[in-house]
XYZ file of C-alpha atoms in Angstrom:
384
model
C -149.733 93.531 23.005
C -147.598 90.518 23.970
C -149.360 86.874 23.079
C -148.849 83.830 25.088
C -149.759 80.232 24.748
C -150.285 77.423 27.156
C -149.068 73.777 25.981
C -150.313 72.269 28.998
C -153.376 73.545 31.435
C -151.919 76.103 33.730
C -153.587 77.001 36.913
C -156.093 80.326 36.380
C -154.588 81.960 39.648
C -151.462 82.613 37.598
C -152.709 83.247 34.174
C -155.139 85.766 35.773
C -152.114 88.080 36.546
C -151.782 88.729 33.086
C -152.904 92.240 32.270
C -155.024 93.610 29.466
C -151.399 93.916 27.559
C -151.227 90.027 27.128
C -153.475 87.962 24.966
C -153.779 84.139 25.029
C -153.286 82.408 21.671
C -153.861 78.621 20.593
C -150.738 78.093 18.668
C -147.079 78.157 19.477
C -146.665 79.862 15.972
C -146.785 83.568 16.569
C -146.609 83.363 20.581
C -144.048 85.887 22.159
C -143.886 83.380 25.536
C -145.186 79.707 26.311
C -145.951 78.240 29.463
C -145.990 74.437 29.801
C -145.766 71.550 32.382
C -145.277 68.000 31.067
C -145.665 68.625 27.057
C -142.644 67.714 24.998
C -141.282 70.769 23.100
C -138.128 68.942 21.451
C -140.155 68.301 18.257
C -141.876 71.445 18.221
C -141.195 73.874 15.428
C -139.759 77.292 17.083
C -141.258 80.362 15.978
C -139.029 83.419 15.465
C -141.421 85.430 17.708
C -140.734 83.402 20.693
C -138.655 85.110 23.552
C -139.339 82.450 26.424
C -140.718 79.536 27.889
C -141.620 79.153 31.606
C -141.857 75.562 32.863
C -144.269 75.251 35.665
C -141.936 72.933 37.763
C -138.611 72.244 38.310
C -137.656 69.530 35.576
C -136.816 70.915 32.068
C -136.314 67.453 30.291
C -139.154 68.069 28.076
C -137.279 71.293 26.838
C -134.530 71.012 24.180
C -132.849 73.961 26.540
C -129.301 74.203 24.507
C -131.187 74.722 21.398
C -133.223 77.552 22.662
C -129.973 79.301 24.295
C -129.011 78.958 20.808
C -131.667 80.876 19.614
C -131.904 83.468 22.338
C -135.101 81.983 23.867
C -134.744 82.192 27.848
C -136.058 79.037 29.507
C -137.419 79.563 32.913
C -138.250 77.049 35.779
C -139.931 77.454 38.996
C -137.837 76.043 41.783
C -139.144 75.847 45.440
C -142.673 76.414 43.929
C -143.523 72.618 44.324
C -141.015 71.817 47.164
C -143.483 71.362 50.223
C -145.649 68.990 48.076
C -142.507 66.841 47.471
C -141.542 67.113 50.827
C -144.643 65.660 52.173
C -144.753 62.960 50.087
C -141.215 62.104 50.873
C -142.199 61.956 54.120
C -145.497 59.808 53.423
C -142.897 57.408 51.745
C -141.004 56.991 54.900
C -143.920 55.925 56.747
C -145.212 53.901 54.164
C -141.966 51.827 54.300
C -142.086 51.752 57.808
C -145.340 50.757 58.801
C -147.234 48.165 56.706
C -150.197 50.642 55.950
C -150.412 49.275 52.350
C -150.818 45.598 53.227
C -153.189 46.616 56.120
C -155.330 48.410 54.098
C -155.340 45.752 51.397
C -156.521 43.281 54.025
C -159.176 45.391 55.103
C -160.616 45.344 51.506
C -160.265 41.933 51.115
C -162.271 41.145 54.383
C -164.560 43.745 53.751
C -167.509 41.525 54.039
C -166.513 39.967 57.218
C -169.272 40.642 59.831
C -166.675 39.940 62.295
C -163.971 42.179 60.941
C -163.650 44.192 64.274
C -162.588 40.772 65.944
C -160.556 38.966 63.313
C -158.559 42.118 62.555
C -156.967 42.059 66.123
C -155.612 38.773 65.055
C -154.597 39.722 61.439
C -152.866 43.184 62.552
C -149.568 41.376 63.970
C -148.732 40.495 60.169
C -148.657 44.337 59.550
C -146.476 45.445 62.370
C -143.950 47.965 61.286
C -141.450 50.269 62.723
C -141.557 54.014 64.063
C -139.232 56.532 62.226
C -138.348 58.331 65.401
C -134.390 58.052 65.887
C -133.519 56.656 62.971
C -131.066 57.966 60.745
C -132.309 59.785 57.368
C -129.527 60.750 54.448
C -130.559 63.764 52.476
C -128.263 64.008 49.781
C -129.074 67.551 48.205
C -129.984 70.299 50.422
C -131.695 72.563 47.666
C -135.427 73.795 48.528
C -136.723 70.465 48.901
C -133.999 68.884 50.564
C -133.755 71.512 53.567
C -137.429 71.088 54.072
C -137.346 67.259 54.315
C -134.388 67.432 56.380
C -136.030 70.019 59.037
C -139.313 68.196 58.915
C -137.694 64.670 59.679
C -135.498 66.361 62.663
C -138.591 67.890 63.894
C -140.024 64.111 64.007
C -137.245 62.776 65.898
C -135.131 61.542 63.534
C -131.309 61.839 63.298
C -130.782 63.688 59.998
C -127.596 63.774 58.032
C -127.219 65.938 54.854
C -124.718 66.400 51.935
C -124.357 69.276 49.521
C -121.059 70.569 48.783
C -122.823 73.362 46.879
C -125.108 74.371 49.565
C -125.317 78.324 49.925
C -124.682 80.411 53.052
C -128.474 81.059 53.307
C -129.432 77.355 52.609
C -127.337 76.261 55.290
C -128.712 78.901 57.626
C -132.011 77.725 56.927
C -131.379 74.278 58.336
C -132.104 73.226 61.925
C -128.807 73.331 63.885
C -129.041 69.679 64.637
C -128.788 68.555 61.012
C -125.564 67.036 60.686
C -123.945 68.379 57.361
C -121.102 65.663 55.995
C -118.633 66.026 53.486
C -119.304 63.050 51.562
C -122.170 60.786 50.277
C -120.338 57.878 51.424
C -121.071 58.781 55.055
C -124.873 58.771 54.341
C -124.783 55.693 52.565
C -122.749 53.955 55.341
C -124.439 55.234 58.055
C -128.154 55.940 57.300
C -131.381 54.001 57.782
C -133.120 55.888 55.243
C -131.549 57.399 52.180
C -133.061 60.354 49.674
C -131.269 61.561 47.069
C -133.055 64.915 46.315
C -130.640 66.257 43.572
C -130.673 66.165 39.616
C -127.373 64.407 39.337
C -125.229 61.525 38.524
C -126.996 59.065 36.659
C -126.999 55.678 38.571
C -125.879 57.227 41.534
C -127.671 54.364 43.532
C -125.649 51.498 41.929
C -124.397 48.021 43.082
C -121.116 49.546 44.408
C -122.867 52.182 46.673
C -125.580 49.879 47.453
C -123.114 47.573 49.073
C -121.929 50.294 51.343
C -125.476 50.955 53.005
C -126.832 49.105 55.848
C -128.642 45.944 55.716
C -132.273 46.786 55.523
C -132.159 50.421 54.571
C -134.898 52.163 52.819
C -134.017 54.097 49.562
C -136.556 56.829 48.738
C -136.396 58.317 44.922
C -138.341 61.516 44.739
C -135.799 63.176 42.265
C -135.212 61.665 39.263
C -135.808 58.488 37.446
C -132.268 57.634 36.265
C -130.830 58.115 39.774
C -131.536 54.500 40.497
C -129.702 51.447 38.898
C -132.923 49.365 38.557
C -131.204 45.808 38.210
C -129.259 46.656 41.352
C -132.325 47.907 42.845
C -134.090 44.559 42.330
C -131.221 42.208 43.531
C -130.644 44.288 46.513
C -134.636 44.094 47.427
C -134.504 40.216 46.440
C -131.519 39.501 48.802
C -132.993 41.726 51.724
C -130.200 44.099 51.520
C -132.739 46.766 50.852
C -135.763 46.900 52.771
C -138.116 48.586 50.177
C -137.687 51.410 47.525
C -139.736 53.810 47.594
C -140.104 55.740 43.927
C -142.253 58.423 42.226
C -140.997 57.055 38.936
C -142.326 53.553 38.313
C -140.864 51.780 35.270
C -141.246 48.455 33.747
C -138.145 47.481 35.490
C -139.525 48.277 39.032
C -143.375 48.056 38.866
C -144.911 45.288 40.920
C -141.540 44.075 42.280
C -141.568 42.902 45.968
C -140.511 45.710 48.001
C -141.301 48.351 45.789
C -143.507 51.100 46.781
C -144.196 53.171 43.862
C -146.387 56.569 43.138
C -147.301 57.759 39.633
C -144.996 60.852 39.644
C -147.149 62.390 42.593
C -144.568 64.927 43.685
C -145.779 68.115 42.752
C -149.681 66.862 42.038
C -151.249 69.207 44.679
C -153.439 72.100 43.905
C -151.189 74.147 46.039
C -147.960 73.138 44.032
C -149.845 73.822 41.028
C -150.978 77.115 42.112
C -147.668 78.024 43.083
C -145.915 77.049 40.001
C -148.238 78.895 37.865
C -147.922 82.075 39.867
C -144.338 81.923 39.683
C -143.996 81.027 36.200
C -146.301 84.038 34.712
C -144.621 86.548 37.143
C -141.167 85.378 35.610
C -142.421 85.923 31.736
C -144.186 89.411 32.775
C -140.876 90.888 34.201
C -138.972 89.393 31.598
C -141.227 90.854 28.770
C -141.703 94.034 30.370
C -138.367 94.684 31.963
C -136.064 92.258 30.178
C -135.254 90.840 33.657
C -134.060 86.899 34.245
C -134.763 85.072 37.288
C -134.775 81.546 37.415
C -133.575 80.697 34.056
C -131.765 77.378 33.123
C -130.007 78.780 30.170
C -129.212 82.084 30.792
C -127.861 83.730 33.869
C -129.767 85.619 36.332
C -129.789 89.499 35.519
C -131.867 92.205 36.707
C -131.844 96.154 36.434
C -135.123 96.758 38.171
C -138.386 98.189 36.646
C -137.601 99.444 33.401
C -137.727 103.440 34.058
C -135.128 104.804 31.628
C -135.642 106.415 28.504
C -134.457 103.252 26.494
C -133.936 99.548 27.480
C -132.082 97.198 25.501
C -131.491 93.512 26.050
C -128.655 91.295 24.313
C -128.475 87.273 24.367
C -124.977 86.697 23.541
C -122.251 83.799 23.599
C -119.929 83.998 26.509
C -116.767 85.271 25.096
C -113.989 87.842 25.360
C -114.769 91.601 25.141
C -118.379 91.491 24.442
C -119.075 94.155 26.973
C -116.414 96.572 25.211
C -118.111 95.933 21.748
C -121.661 96.336 22.705
C -120.833 99.543 24.529
C -118.366 101.014 21.957
C -121.378 100.199 19.482
C -123.673 102.336 21.607
C -121.156 104.982 22.063
C -120.519 105.551 18.573
C -124.334 106.251 18.116
C -124.089 108.946 20.261
C -126.001 107.657 22.700
C -125.199 107.581 26.609
C -125.709 104.408 28.924
C -126.711 105.241 31.968
C -126.616 101.713 33.418
C -125.351 98.311 32.256
C -125.470 94.993 33.851
C -123.780 91.754 31.859
C -123.882 88.263 33.543
C -123.005 84.496 32.007
C -123.940 81.123 32.463
C -121.866 78.795 31.025
C -121.438 79.379 27.202
C -124.348 82.075 27.221
C -124.365 85.508 28.748
C -127.051 88.113 29.055
C -127.062 92.065 28.953
C -129.333 94.765 30.112
C -128.583 97.924 28.594
C -130.226 101.523 29.909
C -129.682 104.308 27.740
C -130.716 108.158 27.785
C -131.608 108.353 24.470
C -134.076 106.447 22.037
C -132.607 103.515 20.255
C -132.588 103.570 16.584
C -133.101 101.076 14.094
C -129.659 101.515 13.041
C -128.012 100.857 16.454
C -130.073 97.327 16.715
C -128.598 96.375 13.532
C -125.364 97.351 14.714
C -125.358 95.402 18.049
C -127.106 92.421 16.001
C -124.295 92.318 13.812
C -121.400 92.031 16.541
C -119.934 88.488 16.265
C -121.706 86.576 19.094
C -124.334 88.545 19.350
C -127.637 85.965 19.344
C -130.757 88.294 20.017
C -131.111 92.177 20.689
C -134.777 93.329 22.068
C -135.749 96.842 22.703
C -138.004 96.744 25.822
C -138.713 100.478 25.512
């Protein structure tokens, strides 16, 4: 029986995937796994029982990722599960910045008692005239799951789309529409585009006084990625001067909330029923595959490592430091116990690594103790 806890409400469509071998508990203490959305975990006591944390979303700022890696706790996230929800909000932001829909809506609200509103609006509507986005240039910085969807959707709406991502995979590049222009530098996007949206968890204050100076007069900047990507002071100065026409952000703070030219939403990017369902399903599947098979997919602190369904006599997993000769030491310990290794995989990610070892013979307590004693080993777990 494995215990799990939810530090935030998690959609039932995900939790329903847990079999009878899993029991929901109220506290983190004693839990083998935790599912979380926005709850802050930095100050929580980490129980020895905890094997994994799954964040039902992409960002993991609320989780002490490195500290958990040091203790052999694997942290998962759900990249791409909320991508469509964020994509739609980015498109909405472009339309709101182009057409004064917000101003027009407020006018209707302010004049709702006017019995002749259907006539007076014909004179008033000129105050809310805008522009179409068709034919305009959109620059997408970061072509991950969200960035690719935004680029393709905008191209379908008649925009000329420029994308920059030096780390884009071959699969990612092939998923882009053929008319999306891939450029080598962000500076090309800053200089050429009418709309710019950074969709990367990247450089602090990427949008700053210097990069804004490169941009076209009247540019629209859309931030649906991370609050710290934009220098608030530089942005407010650019809005006041007219250099930036609109700043659309999903991360309001006291510096920008209420500033003229700012269109702000209260972190609604993934706030759709569909996104929450997708994140819940993905996070539960990640936990179950890790608990039952030892496989790691979509971890932010340990490498992807997969040996499929556990169908051997014994499967052992080892969280360890990424240091030389670890594989040799681990296999030597197993061999010294007279146990045959039938399959093995060991992958690294930064300072940490992870091994899955399948054996033809049962694991003994002595074997586990000897593996745990190897210098650099963080946590040893026997799957079966």
